[in-house]
């Protein structure tokens, strides 16, 4: 019998199975042979009287298209409502079973022919299952990722000064300088939820005005081209809501030491004062040392609470860690992240207490115990457009000594995203760095335009001004720079 044998349900077949015929007189093979000579169909749509709404449409479609064991009348009809005899049923079933037998025989032949290859595949599958089992059992392997960042700064500032290495007196620093900052971060995880952070850093800002005072820029690193360990700390979870950080070289704003900055203003652009997010008196970034801190997240409420302690002389056994001696700083913060007016809202309340420490930035120069308080908020629209992100903050510091007045500071930062080309940004900020209440207030500003040359290269030209930042009538400073950053 041919491979695609079919049963012809037609008047001619009825004549073969006329009334009075017996099982002995009618040979099933004869019916099937006759069916092989009928018009074959390859799709149920060839039947003019069969419709998708018919209750047996899917079954008939499978018999025709998958098994090829059904045929119709020569006029292209199937006549599905017509009754069939038992002989017709037997012939149809026999034709379909023959087709199944042929397919099965072909499959057995293929299995025999490719028995060797199938055996090899089965062995490889068993090996893969074993490896998957090992991976599932261990879940995680120790992994270290390297991330790099370097910033090249070409700039100058009118009326700027700096103190050269090894000297006591400041000198003019108005000439154009070309400096760099390089950071290599090694992030190692042992469980997939923890992280050991090691930051290697080098730079050559030593002999420029961008390394001190109010003209200090965020990227300034003064290592004299020597690579140093800038950070070394370990972060790990405690339960579902608490994350803890501890290490011998850590700062108050490192991971899980600080809940977050309430600002959308960029933190790595130009003047260092504007990177504090409005909280320069409650988050002293001038010091690193031995420290510990944690951040507690209050579920899905958007609230976080953080606290930390850093002892600058924690590695000195004559001073120690947690003894109350030497320079120490401790910061506490309540941070909120949510939505408002169709945009993103950030807010924070901060408190700090520092011993034998001066402020990280500002004209209020002193070393002593003091408390700091800050409040900051920021809002950003969900869509880029004419509306900029708005970031603002106010902070004060209260020295314990009666010899000093209260210290104030404030700032306002704006940034427009996707200006000119998608991914570019335009922004600026104004503010007053921490200064004593009764002193002449300083005033600072900066404006920048940042554009992405590639996904990993950003070029940012910027200008800035500082009024009453120095003593005397000639204390105003104006400067500009171009910063190119590479990330990898």
Short mmCIF file of C-alpha atoms in Angstrom, two decimals:
data_model
loop_
_atom_site.label_atom_id
_atom_site.label_comp_id
_atom_site.label_asym_id
_atom_site.label_seq_id
_atom_site.Cartn_x
_atom_site.Cartn_y
_atom_site.Cartn_z
CA UNK A 1 0.00 0.00 0.00
CA UNK A 2 1.26 3.49 -0.87
CA UNK A 3 2.49 5.90 1.83
CA UNK A 4 -0.47 8.31 1.63
CA UNK A 5 -3.27 5.76 1.12
CA UNK A 6 -6.75 7.13 1.53
CA UNK A 7 -10.27 5.91 1.79
CA UNK A 8 -12.69 7.02 -0.92
CA UNK A 9 -16.11 7.53 0.55
CA UNK A 10 -18.06 7.56 -2.69
CA UNK A 11 -20.95 5.78 -4.45
CA UNK A 12 -18.51 3.44 -6.15
CA UNK A 13 -17.43 2.14 -2.75
CA UNK A 14 -21.06 1.63 -1.80
CA UNK A 15 -21.48 -0.59 -4.80
CA UNK A 16 -18.58 -2.67 -3.61
CA UNK A 17 -20.31 -3.01 -0.25
CA UNK A 18 -23.87 -3.57 -1.56
CA UNK A 19 -26.58 -5.04 0.58
CA UNK A 20 -26.29 -8.76 1.03
CA UNK A 21 -22.50 -8.72 1.08
CA UNK A 22 -20.91 -10.58 3.93
CA UNK A 23 -17.66 -10.20 5.75
CA UNK A 24 -16.27 -13.13 3.83
CA UNK A 25 -17.28 -11.62 0.48
CA UNK A 26 -15.83 -8.13 1.21
CA UNK A 27 -12.09 -7.90 1.61
CA UNK A 28 -10.83 -4.92 3.66
CA UNK A 29 -7.63 -4.75 1.62
CA UNK A 30 -9.75 -4.48 -1.47
CA UNK A 31 -11.58 -1.49 -0.08
CA UNK A 32 -8.26 0.13 0.85
CA UNK A 33 -6.77 -0.58 -2.58
CA UNK A 34 -9.78 1.01 -4.16
CA UNK A 35 -9.37 4.00 -1.88
CA UNK A 36 -5.82 4.47 -3.12
CA UNK A 37 -7.10 5.24 -6.57
CA UNK A 38 -9.41 8.04 -5.37
CA UNK A 39 -8.83 11.75 -5.57
CA UNK A 40 -6.44 12.65 -2.72
CA UNK A 41 -6.80 15.79 -0.60
CA UNK A 42 -4.04 17.45 1.44
CA UNK A 43 -6.14 20.03 3.28
CA UNK A 44 -9.59 19.96 4.81
CA UNK A 45 -10.30 23.23 3.04
CA UNK A 46 -10.53 21.30 -0.24
CA UNK A 47 -13.92 19.98 0.89
CA UNK A 48 -16.56 22.42 -0.27
CA UNK A 49 -19.12 21.28 2.32
CA UNK A 50 -16.87 21.29 5.41
CA UNK A 51 -16.76 24.45 7.54
CA UNK A 52 -14.75 25.50 10.62
CA UNK A 53 -18.02 25.70 12.56
CA UNK A 54 -18.69 21.97 12.11
CA UNK A 55 -18.37 20.11 15.40
CA UNK A 56 -15.90 17.54 14.01
CA UNK A 57 -13.90 20.00 11.91
CA UNK A 58 -10.68 19.71 13.97
CA UNK A 59 -10.78 15.90 14.01
CA UNK A 60 -11.30 15.72 10.25
CA UNK A 61 -8.52 18.28 9.72
CA UNK A 62 -6.07 16.12 11.72
CA UNK A 63 -6.96 12.96 9.76
CA UNK A 64 -6.50 14.73 6.42
CA UNK A 65 -3.46 16.91 7.09
CA UNK A 66 -1.49 14.82 9.61
CA UNK A 67 -2.29 11.24 8.59
CA UNK A 68 -3.48 11.57 4.99
CA UNK A 69 -6.04 8.79 5.35
CA UNK A 70 -9.29 10.49 4.33
CA UNK A 71 -10.58 11.30 0.86
CA UNK A 72 -13.79 12.78 -0.48
CA UNK A 73 -16.09 12.46 -3.41
CA UNK A 74 -14.91 13.30 -6.92
CA UNK A 75 -17.00 16.48 -6.89
CA UNK A 76 -14.96 17.89 -3.96
CA UNK A 77 -17.48 17.19 -1.20
CA UNK A 78 -17.14 15.14 1.95
CA UNK A 79 -20.81 14.62 2.89
CA UNK A 80 -20.12 14.40 6.57
CA UNK A 81 -23.76 14.00 7.55
CA UNK A 82 -24.09 10.76 5.66
CA UNK A 83 -24.18 7.45 7.59
CA UNK A 84 -21.36 4.94 7.01
CA UNK A 85 -21.39 1.14 7.18
CA UNK A 86 -19.18 -0.88 9.43
CA UNK A 87 -17.18 -1.92 6.40
CA UNK A 88 -16.52 1.72 5.55
CA UNK A 89 -15.47 2.35 9.15
CA UNK A 90 -13.16 -0.66 9.08
CA UNK A 91 -11.56 0.48 5.85
CA UNK A 92 -11.04 4.03 7.17
CA UNK A 93 -9.52 2.77 10.41
CA UNK A 94 -7.28 0.33 8.54
CA UNK A 95 -5.99 3.07 6.24
CA UNK A 96 -5.18 5.36 9.20
CA UNK A 97 -3.49 2.56 11.15
CA UNK A 98 -1.40 1.70 8.11
CA UNK A 99 -0.26 5.34 7.99
CA UNK A 100 0.61 5.28 11.69
CA UNK A 101 2.53 2.04 11.15
CA UNK A 102 4.51 3.60 8.32
CA UNK A 103 5.41 6.62 10.44
CA UNK A 104 6.41 4.35 13.32
CA UNK A 105 8.56 2.22 11.04
CA UNK A 106 10.28 5.32 9.73
CA UNK A 107 10.93 6.52 13.28
CA UNK A 108 12.37 3.13 14.26
CA UNK A 109 14.60 3.22 11.19
CA UNK A 110 15.89 6.68 12.11
CA UNK A 111 16.52 5.61 15.71
CA UNK A 112 18.54 2.62 14.47
CA UNK A 113 20.45 4.72 11.95
CA UNK A 114 21.36 7.45 14.47
CA UNK A 115 21.66 5.22 17.54
CA UNK A 116 25.29 6.21 18.11
CA UNK A 117 24.58 9.94 17.84
CA UNK A 118 21.54 9.71 20.11
CA UNK A 119 23.62 7.86 22.69
CA UNK A 120 26.23 10.64 22.62
CA UNK A 121 23.54 13.32 23.04
CA UNK A 122 22.03 11.41 25.96
CA UNK A 123 25.44 11.32 27.63
CA UNK A 124 25.92 15.06 27.16
CA UNK A 125 22.45 15.76 28.56
CA UNK A 126 23.29 13.68 31.63
CA UNK A 127 26.49 15.69 32.04
CA UNK A 128 24.63 18.99 31.75
CA UNK A 129 22.08 17.84 34.31
CA UNK A 130 24.90 17.03 36.70
CA UNK A 131 26.48 20.47 36.19
CA UNK A 132 23.14 22.21 36.67
CA UNK A 133 22.73 20.25 39.87
CA UNK A 134 26.11 21.42 41.13
CA UNK A 135 25.32 25.05 40.27
CA UNK A 136 21.94 24.83 41.98
CA UNK A 137 23.58 23.39 45.07
CA UNK A 138 26.19 26.14 45.37
CA UNK A 139 23.92 28.92 44.02
CA UNK A 140 26.78 31.43 43.83
CA UNK A 141 30.52 31.62 43.33
CA UNK A 142 32.85 34.40 44.45
CA UNK A 143 32.85 37.07 41.76
CA UNK A 144 34.88 40.26 41.40
CA UNK A 145 33.91 43.01 38.97
CA UNK A 146 36.19 45.85 37.95
CA UNK A 147 34.81 49.30 37.14
CA UNK A 148 36.96 52.22 36.09
CA UNK A 149 36.55 55.99 36.01
CA UNK A 150 38.95 58.73 35.02
CA UNK A 151 38.38 62.47 34.70
CA UNK A 152 40.70 64.83 32.86
CA UNK A 153 40.35 68.48 33.84
CA UNK A 154 41.72 71.43 31.88
CA UNK A 155 40.98 74.71 33.63
CA UNK A 156 42.02 77.95 35.26
CA UNK A 157 40.64 80.44 37.77
CA UNK A 158 41.24 84.19 37.99
CA UNK A 159 42.47 85.42 41.38
CA UNK A 160 42.83 81.83 42.60
CA UNK A 161 45.60 80.75 44.96
CA UNK A 162 46.93 77.47 46.33
CA UNK A 163 49.53 76.25 48.80
CA UNK A 164 52.32 74.27 47.08
CA UNK A 165 53.45 70.97 48.55
CA UNK A 166 55.89 71.48 51.41
CA UNK A 167 55.25 75.22 51.74
CA UNK A 168 53.23 77.31 54.17
CA UNK A 169 52.27 80.32 52.07
CA UNK A 170 49.76 80.43 49.26
CA UNK A 171 50.84 81.48 45.78
CA UNK A 172 48.99 82.58 42.67
CA UNK A 173 47.32 79.75 40.79
CA UNK A 174 45.84 81.49 37.76
CA UNK A 175 47.69 79.55 35.07
CA UNK A 176 45.96 76.90 32.99
CA UNK A 177 46.43 73.40 34.39
CA UNK A 178 45.78 69.91 32.99
CA UNK A 179 45.10 67.34 35.71
CA UNK A 180 43.50 63.93 36.17
CA UNK A 181 41.65 61.72 38.63
CA UNK A 182 41.68 57.93 38.26
CA UNK A 183 39.51 55.48 40.21
CA UNK A 184 39.43 51.70 39.95
CA UNK A 185 36.69 49.94 41.89
CA UNK A 186 36.87 46.23 42.70
CA UNK A 187 33.47 44.90 43.80
CA UNK A 188 33.66 41.37 45.21
CA UNK A 189 30.64 39.34 46.26
CA UNK A 190 30.71 36.05 48.17
CA UNK A 191 26.98 35.34 48.42
CA UNK A 192 25.38 37.49 45.74
CA UNK A 193 23.88 39.79 48.37
CA UNK A 194 27.05 41.19 49.94
CA UNK A 195 29.91 43.26 48.55
CA UNK A 196 33.53 43.84 49.49
CA UNK A 197 34.48 47.21 47.99
CA UNK A 198 38.05 48.20 47.22
CA UNK A 199 38.75 51.54 45.52
CA UNK A 200 42.19 52.39 44.17
CA UNK A 201 42.72 56.04 43.35
CA UNK A 202 45.41 58.34 41.96
CA UNK A 203 45.59 61.95 40.81
CA UNK A 204 47.80 65.00 40.41
CA UNK A 205 45.71 67.99 41.58
CA UNK A 206 48.31 68.75 44.30
CA UNK A 207 49.56 72.06 42.97
CA UNK A 208 46.35 73.62 41.68
CA UNK A 209 43.63 75.79 43.24
CA UNK A 210 41.15 73.03 42.40
CA UNK A 211 42.46 71.02 45.34
CA UNK A 212 41.65 73.34 48.24
CA UNK A 213 39.21 75.91 49.57
CA UNK A 214 35.99 76.88 47.84
CA UNK A 215 37.57 76.21 44.43
CA UNK A 216 37.94 72.54 45.33
CA UNK A 217 36.41 70.42 42.55
CA UNK A 218 34.72 67.10 43.18
CA UNK A 219 37.20 65.10 41.11
CA UNK A 220 40.30 66.52 42.82
CA UNK A 221 42.70 63.81 43.99
CA UNK A 222 46.12 64.75 45.34
CA UNK A 223 48.25 61.62 45.47
CA UNK A 224 51.20 62.88 43.45
CA UNK A 225 50.53 60.20 40.80
CA UNK A 226 50.79 57.49 43.45
CA UNK A 227 48.04 54.86 43.55
CA UNK A 228 46.44 54.69 46.99
CA UNK A 229 43.68 52.66 48.59
CA UNK A 230 40.84 55.15 48.81
CA UNK A 231 38.16 52.82 50.20
CA UNK A 232 38.03 49.39 51.77
CA UNK A 233 34.76 48.24 53.33
CA UNK A 234 32.29 45.35 53.42
CA UNK A 235 28.51 45.63 53.01
CA UNK A 236 26.10 42.84 53.97
CA UNK A 237 22.38 42.40 54.70
CA UNK A 238 20.92 41.64 58.11
CA UNK A 239 17.43 40.31 57.53
CA UNK A 240 15.22 41.78 54.85
CA UNK A 241 15.34 45.47 55.80
CA UNK A 242 18.75 46.25 57.28
CA UNK A 243 22.02 46.67 55.40
CA UNK A 244 25.29 47.14 57.31
CA UNK A 245 28.69 48.48 56.22
CA UNK A 246 31.97 48.24 58.11
CA UNK A 247 35.57 48.78 57.11
CA UNK A 248 38.98 50.26 57.91
CA UNK A 249 38.71 52.93 55.17
CA UNK A 250 35.18 54.24 54.82
CA UNK A 251 33.37 57.58 54.53
CA UNK A 252 30.02 58.69 55.93
CA UNK A 253 28.29 58.66 52.51
CA UNK A 254 29.46 55.23 51.32
CA UNK A 255 27.11 52.34 50.57
CA UNK A 256 24.81 51.51 53.50
CA UNK A 257 26.43 54.27 55.56
CA UNK A 258 24.08 56.96 54.25
CA UNK A 259 20.48 56.51 53.16
CA UNK A 260 20.77 58.85 50.17
CA UNK A 261 21.17 62.39 48.93
CA UNK A 262 17.94 64.36 48.44
CA UNK A 263 19.11 65.86 45.17
CA UNK A 264 18.84 65.31 41.44
CA UNK A 265 21.71 67.69 40.79
CA UNK A 266 24.80 65.81 39.50
CA UNK A 267 27.27 64.84 42.19
CA UNK A 268 30.45 64.71 40.10
CA UNK A 269 30.51 67.86 38.00
CA UNK A 270 32.34 70.95 39.22
CA UNK A 271 32.60 72.72 42.59
CA UNK A 272 32.66 70.27 45.47
CA UNK A 273 30.24 72.32 47.58
CA UNK A 274 27.35 71.56 45.23
CA UNK A 275 27.87 67.80 45.56
CA UNK A 276 26.73 67.74 49.20
CA UNK A 277 23.03 67.81 48.34
CA UNK A 278 22.37 70.73 50.67
CA UNK A 279 23.81 68.97 53.71
CA UNK A 280 27.47 70.02 54.09
CA UNK A 281 27.17 70.41 57.87
CA UNK A 282 25.68 66.95 58.46
CA UNK A 283 27.74 64.85 56.06
CA UNK A 284 31.44 65.57 56.40
CA UNK A 285 33.15 64.22 53.28
CA UNK A 286 36.58 65.49 54.29
CA UNK A 287 37.31 62.46 56.44
CA UNK A 288 37.77 58.74 55.91
CA UNK A 289 38.69 56.26 58.58
CA UNK A 290 37.60 53.18 60.47
CA UNK A 291 33.84 53.12 60.51
CA UNK A 292 30.55 51.29 60.71
CA UNK A 293 27.05 52.22 59.63
CA UNK A 294 23.71 50.88 58.50
CA UNK A 295 20.57 51.70 56.55
CA UNK A 296 17.13 50.44 57.58
CA UNK A 297 14.37 50.39 54.95
CA UNK A 298 10.77 50.68 56.12
CA UNK A 299 9.18 48.27 53.64
CA UNK A 300 7.60 49.90 50.59
CA UNK A 301 6.92 53.21 52.32
CA UNK A 302 9.86 54.97 50.66
CA UNK A 303 11.38 55.79 54.07
CA UNK A 304 14.92 54.92 55.08
CA UNK A 305 16.86 55.60 58.29
CA UNK A 306 20.65 55.61 58.38
CA UNK A 307 23.31 56.07 61.02
CA UNK A 308 27.10 55.85 60.96
CA UNK A 309 30.28 56.44 62.90
CA UNK A 310 33.75 57.12 61.47
CA UNK A 311 36.96 57.47 63.49
CA UNK A 312 39.66 59.14 61.41
CA UNK A 313 42.37 57.87 63.79
CA UNK A 314 40.84 54.43 64.20
CA UNK A 315 44.00 52.76 62.88
CA UNK A 316 46.14 54.51 65.52
CA UNK A 317 46.34 52.43 68.69
CA UNK A 318 47.28 55.49 70.73
CA UNK A 319 43.90 57.01 69.86
CA UNK A 320 41.77 54.04 68.89
CA UNK A 321 38.29 53.39 67.56
CA UNK A 322 35.25 54.31 69.65
CA UNK A 323 37.27 55.95 72.42
CA UNK A 324 35.98 59.48 71.90
CA UNK A 325 39.51 60.65 71.19
CA UNK A 326 40.85 62.05 67.96
CA UNK A 327 38.67 63.15 65.05
CA UNK A 328 35.31 61.41 64.83
CA UNK A 329 32.10 62.05 62.94
CA UNK A 330 28.67 60.49 63.23
CA UNK A 331 25.73 61.23 60.94
CA UNK A 332 22.05 60.27 61.12
CA UNK A 333 19.51 60.73 58.38
CA UNK A 334 15.83 60.16 57.63
CA UNK A 335 15.41 59.85 53.87
CA UNK A 336 12.25 59.68 51.73
CA UNK A 337 11.71 58.76 48.09
CA UNK A 338 8.27 58.99 46.50
CA UNK A 339 6.12 60.73 43.89
CA UNK A 340 4.55 64.18 43.72
CA UNK A 341 2.77 66.08 40.92
CA UNK A 342 3.54 63.38 38.39
CA UNK A 343 7.25 63.39 39.17
CA UNK A 344 9.82 61.99 41.59
CA UNK A 345 10.27 63.50 45.06
CA UNK A 346 13.24 63.17 47.41
CA UNK A 347 13.52 64.53 50.95
CA UNK A 348 15.85 64.24 53.92
CA UNK A 349 16.34 65.39 57.49
CA UNK A 350 19.89 65.12 58.80
CA UNK A 351 21.76 65.36 62.09
CA UNK A 352 25.44 64.94 62.86
CA UNK A 353 27.83 65.21 65.78
CA UNK A 354 31.55 65.67 65.23
CA UNK A 355 34.47 65.77 67.65
CA UNK A 356 37.69 67.70 67.06
CA UNK A 357 36.66 68.15 63.46
CA UNK A 358 36.41 71.08 61.13
CA UNK A 359 33.84 71.45 58.39
CA UNK A 360 34.62 69.84 55.05
CA UNK A 361 34.11 73.06 53.12
CA UNK A 362 33.31 76.73 53.68
CA UNK A 363 34.81 79.87 55.18
CA UNK A 364 33.97 78.92 58.77
CA UNK A 365 37.39 77.69 59.84
CA UNK A 366 37.62 75.92 63.21
CA UNK A 367 38.36 72.53 64.74
CA UNK A 368 36.10 71.51 67.58
CA UNK A 369 33.01 69.68 68.66
CA UNK A 370 29.80 70.70 66.94
CA UNK A 371 26.33 69.49 65.98
CA UNK A 372 24.89 69.83 62.50
CA UNK A 373 21.33 69.93 61.20
CA UNK A 374 20.07 69.86 57.61
CA UNK A 375 16.93 69.65 55.52
CA UNK A 376 16.86 69.05 51.76
CA UNK A 377 14.34 68.25 49.04
CA UNK A 378 14.34 67.64 45.29
CA UNK A 379 11.74 67.14 42.56
CA UNK A 380 12.04 65.97 38.97
CA UNK A 381 9.37 65.70 36.28
CA UNK A 382 8.73 62.31 34.73
CA UNK A 383 9.23 63.79 31.25
CA UNK A 384 12.15 65.74 29.84
CA UNK A 385 11.22 69.21 28.68
CA UNK A 386 11.22 72.82 29.76
CA UNK A 387 10.74 71.90 33.42
CA UNK A 388 14.12 71.27 35.10
CA UNK A 389 14.79 69.12 38.11
CA UNK A 390 14.87 71.27 41.26
CA UNK A 391 17.16 70.50 44.19
CA UNK A 392 17.53 72.63 47.31
CA UNK A 393 18.79 72.40 50.85
CA UNK A 394 19.61 74.32 54.01
CA UNK A 395 21.93 73.35 56.85
CA UNK A 396 23.41 74.81 60.00
CA UNK A 397 26.18 73.86 62.41
CA UNK A 398 26.25 74.76 66.09
CA UNK A 399 29.77 74.75 67.65
CA UNK A 400 29.93 73.83 71.33
CA UNK A 401 32.49 76.56 72.00
CA UNK A 402 31.13 80.02 72.76
CA UNK A 403 33.96 81.45 70.70
CA UNK A 404 32.15 80.64 67.47
CA UNK A 405 28.86 81.75 66.01
CA UNK A 406 26.29 79.56 64.34
CA UNK A 407 27.21 78.42 60.82
CA UNK A 408 24.76 78.58 57.89
CA UNK A 409 24.65 77.16 54.39
CA UNK A 410 22.14 76.84 51.53
CA UNK A 411 21.96 75.94 47.84
CA UNK A 412 19.64 75.63 44.83
CA UNK A 413 20.41 73.49 41.79
CA UNK A 414 18.59 73.14 38.45
CA UNK A 415 19.16 70.66 35.63
CA UNK A 416 17.50 70.21 32.23
CA UNK A 417 17.87 66.78 30.63
CA UNK A 418 18.05 65.96 26.90
CA UNK A 419 19.00 69.51 25.90
CA UNK A 420 19.90 69.73 22.22
CA UNK A 421 20.52 65.99 21.90
CA UNK A 422 19.11 63.14 23.94
CA UNK A 423 21.48 62.31 26.79
CA UNK A 424 22.93 65.81 27.06
CA UNK A 425 22.16 68.08 30.00
CA UNK A 426 22.32 71.75 30.97
CA UNK A 427 22.37 72.95 34.54
CA UNK A 428 23.53 75.34 37.17
CA UNK A 429 23.52 76.01 40.88
CA UNK A 430 23.83 78.87 43.35
CA UNK A 431 24.46 78.80 47.06
CA UNK A 432 26.39 79.81 50.13
CA UNK A 433 29.04 77.53 51.55
CA UNK A 434 29.11 77.20 55.37
CA UNK A 435 30.11 80.51 56.95
CA UNK A 436 29.79 82.10 60.38
CA UNK A 437 26.55 83.95 60.91
CA UNK A 438 28.19 87.33 61.62
CA UNK A 439 30.75 87.13 58.78
CA UNK A 440 30.32 88.42 55.25
CA UNK A 441 28.36 85.85 53.34
CA UNK A 442 30.07 84.15 50.44
CA UNK A 443 28.11 83.45 47.27
CA UNK A 444 28.90 80.69 44.77
CA UNK A 445 27.53 79.76 41.35
CA UNK A 446 28.29 77.40 38.48
CA UNK A 447 26.85 76.69 35.02
CA UNK A 448 27.64 73.70 32.82
CA UNK A 449 26.64 71.86 29.68
CA UNK A 450 27.37 68.15 29.56
CA UNK A 451 27.22 66.14 26.36
CA UNK A 452 27.85 62.46 25.73
CA UNK A 453 30.39 61.80 23.00
CA UNK A 454 29.75 58.05 23.40
CA UNK A 455 28.11 55.83 25.99
CA UNK A 456 31.38 55.92 27.96
CA UNK A 457 32.82 59.37 27.24
CA UNK A 458 31.29 62.61 28.51
CA UNK A 459 32.61 66.13 27.93
CA UNK A 460 31.52 68.94 30.27
CA UNK A 461 32.54 72.59 29.78
CA UNK A 462 31.67 74.77 32.79
CA UNK A 463 32.22 78.19 34.34
CA UNK A 464 31.94 79.25 37.98
CA UNK A 465 32.16 82.25 40.25
CA UNK A 466 32.83 82.77 43.96
CA UNK A 467 32.16 86.12 45.66
CA UNK A 468 33.68 87.03 49.03
CA UNK A 469 35.30 83.63 49.09
CA UNK A 470 38.59 85.15 50.22
CA UNK A 471 39.47 87.83 52.74
CA UNK A 472 39.59 91.40 51.53
CA UNK A 473 37.99 93.28 48.70
CA UNK A 474 39.78 91.19 46.09
CA UNK A 475 38.23 87.94 47.26
CA UNK A 476 36.17 87.28 44.14
CA UNK A 477 37.11 84.36 41.90
CA UNK A 478 36.01 83.52 38.37
CA UNK A 479 37.05 80.37 36.55
CA UNK A 480 36.26 77.79 33.94
CA UNK A 481 37.21 74.29 32.97
CA UNK A 482 36.51 71.44 30.59
CA UNK A 483 36.17 68.02 32.16
CA UNK A 484 36.27 64.83 30.13
CA UNK A 485 35.22 61.63 31.87
CA UNK A 486 35.82 58.06 30.74
CA UNK A 487 33.97 55.13 32.32
CA UNK A 488 34.81 51.48 31.73
#
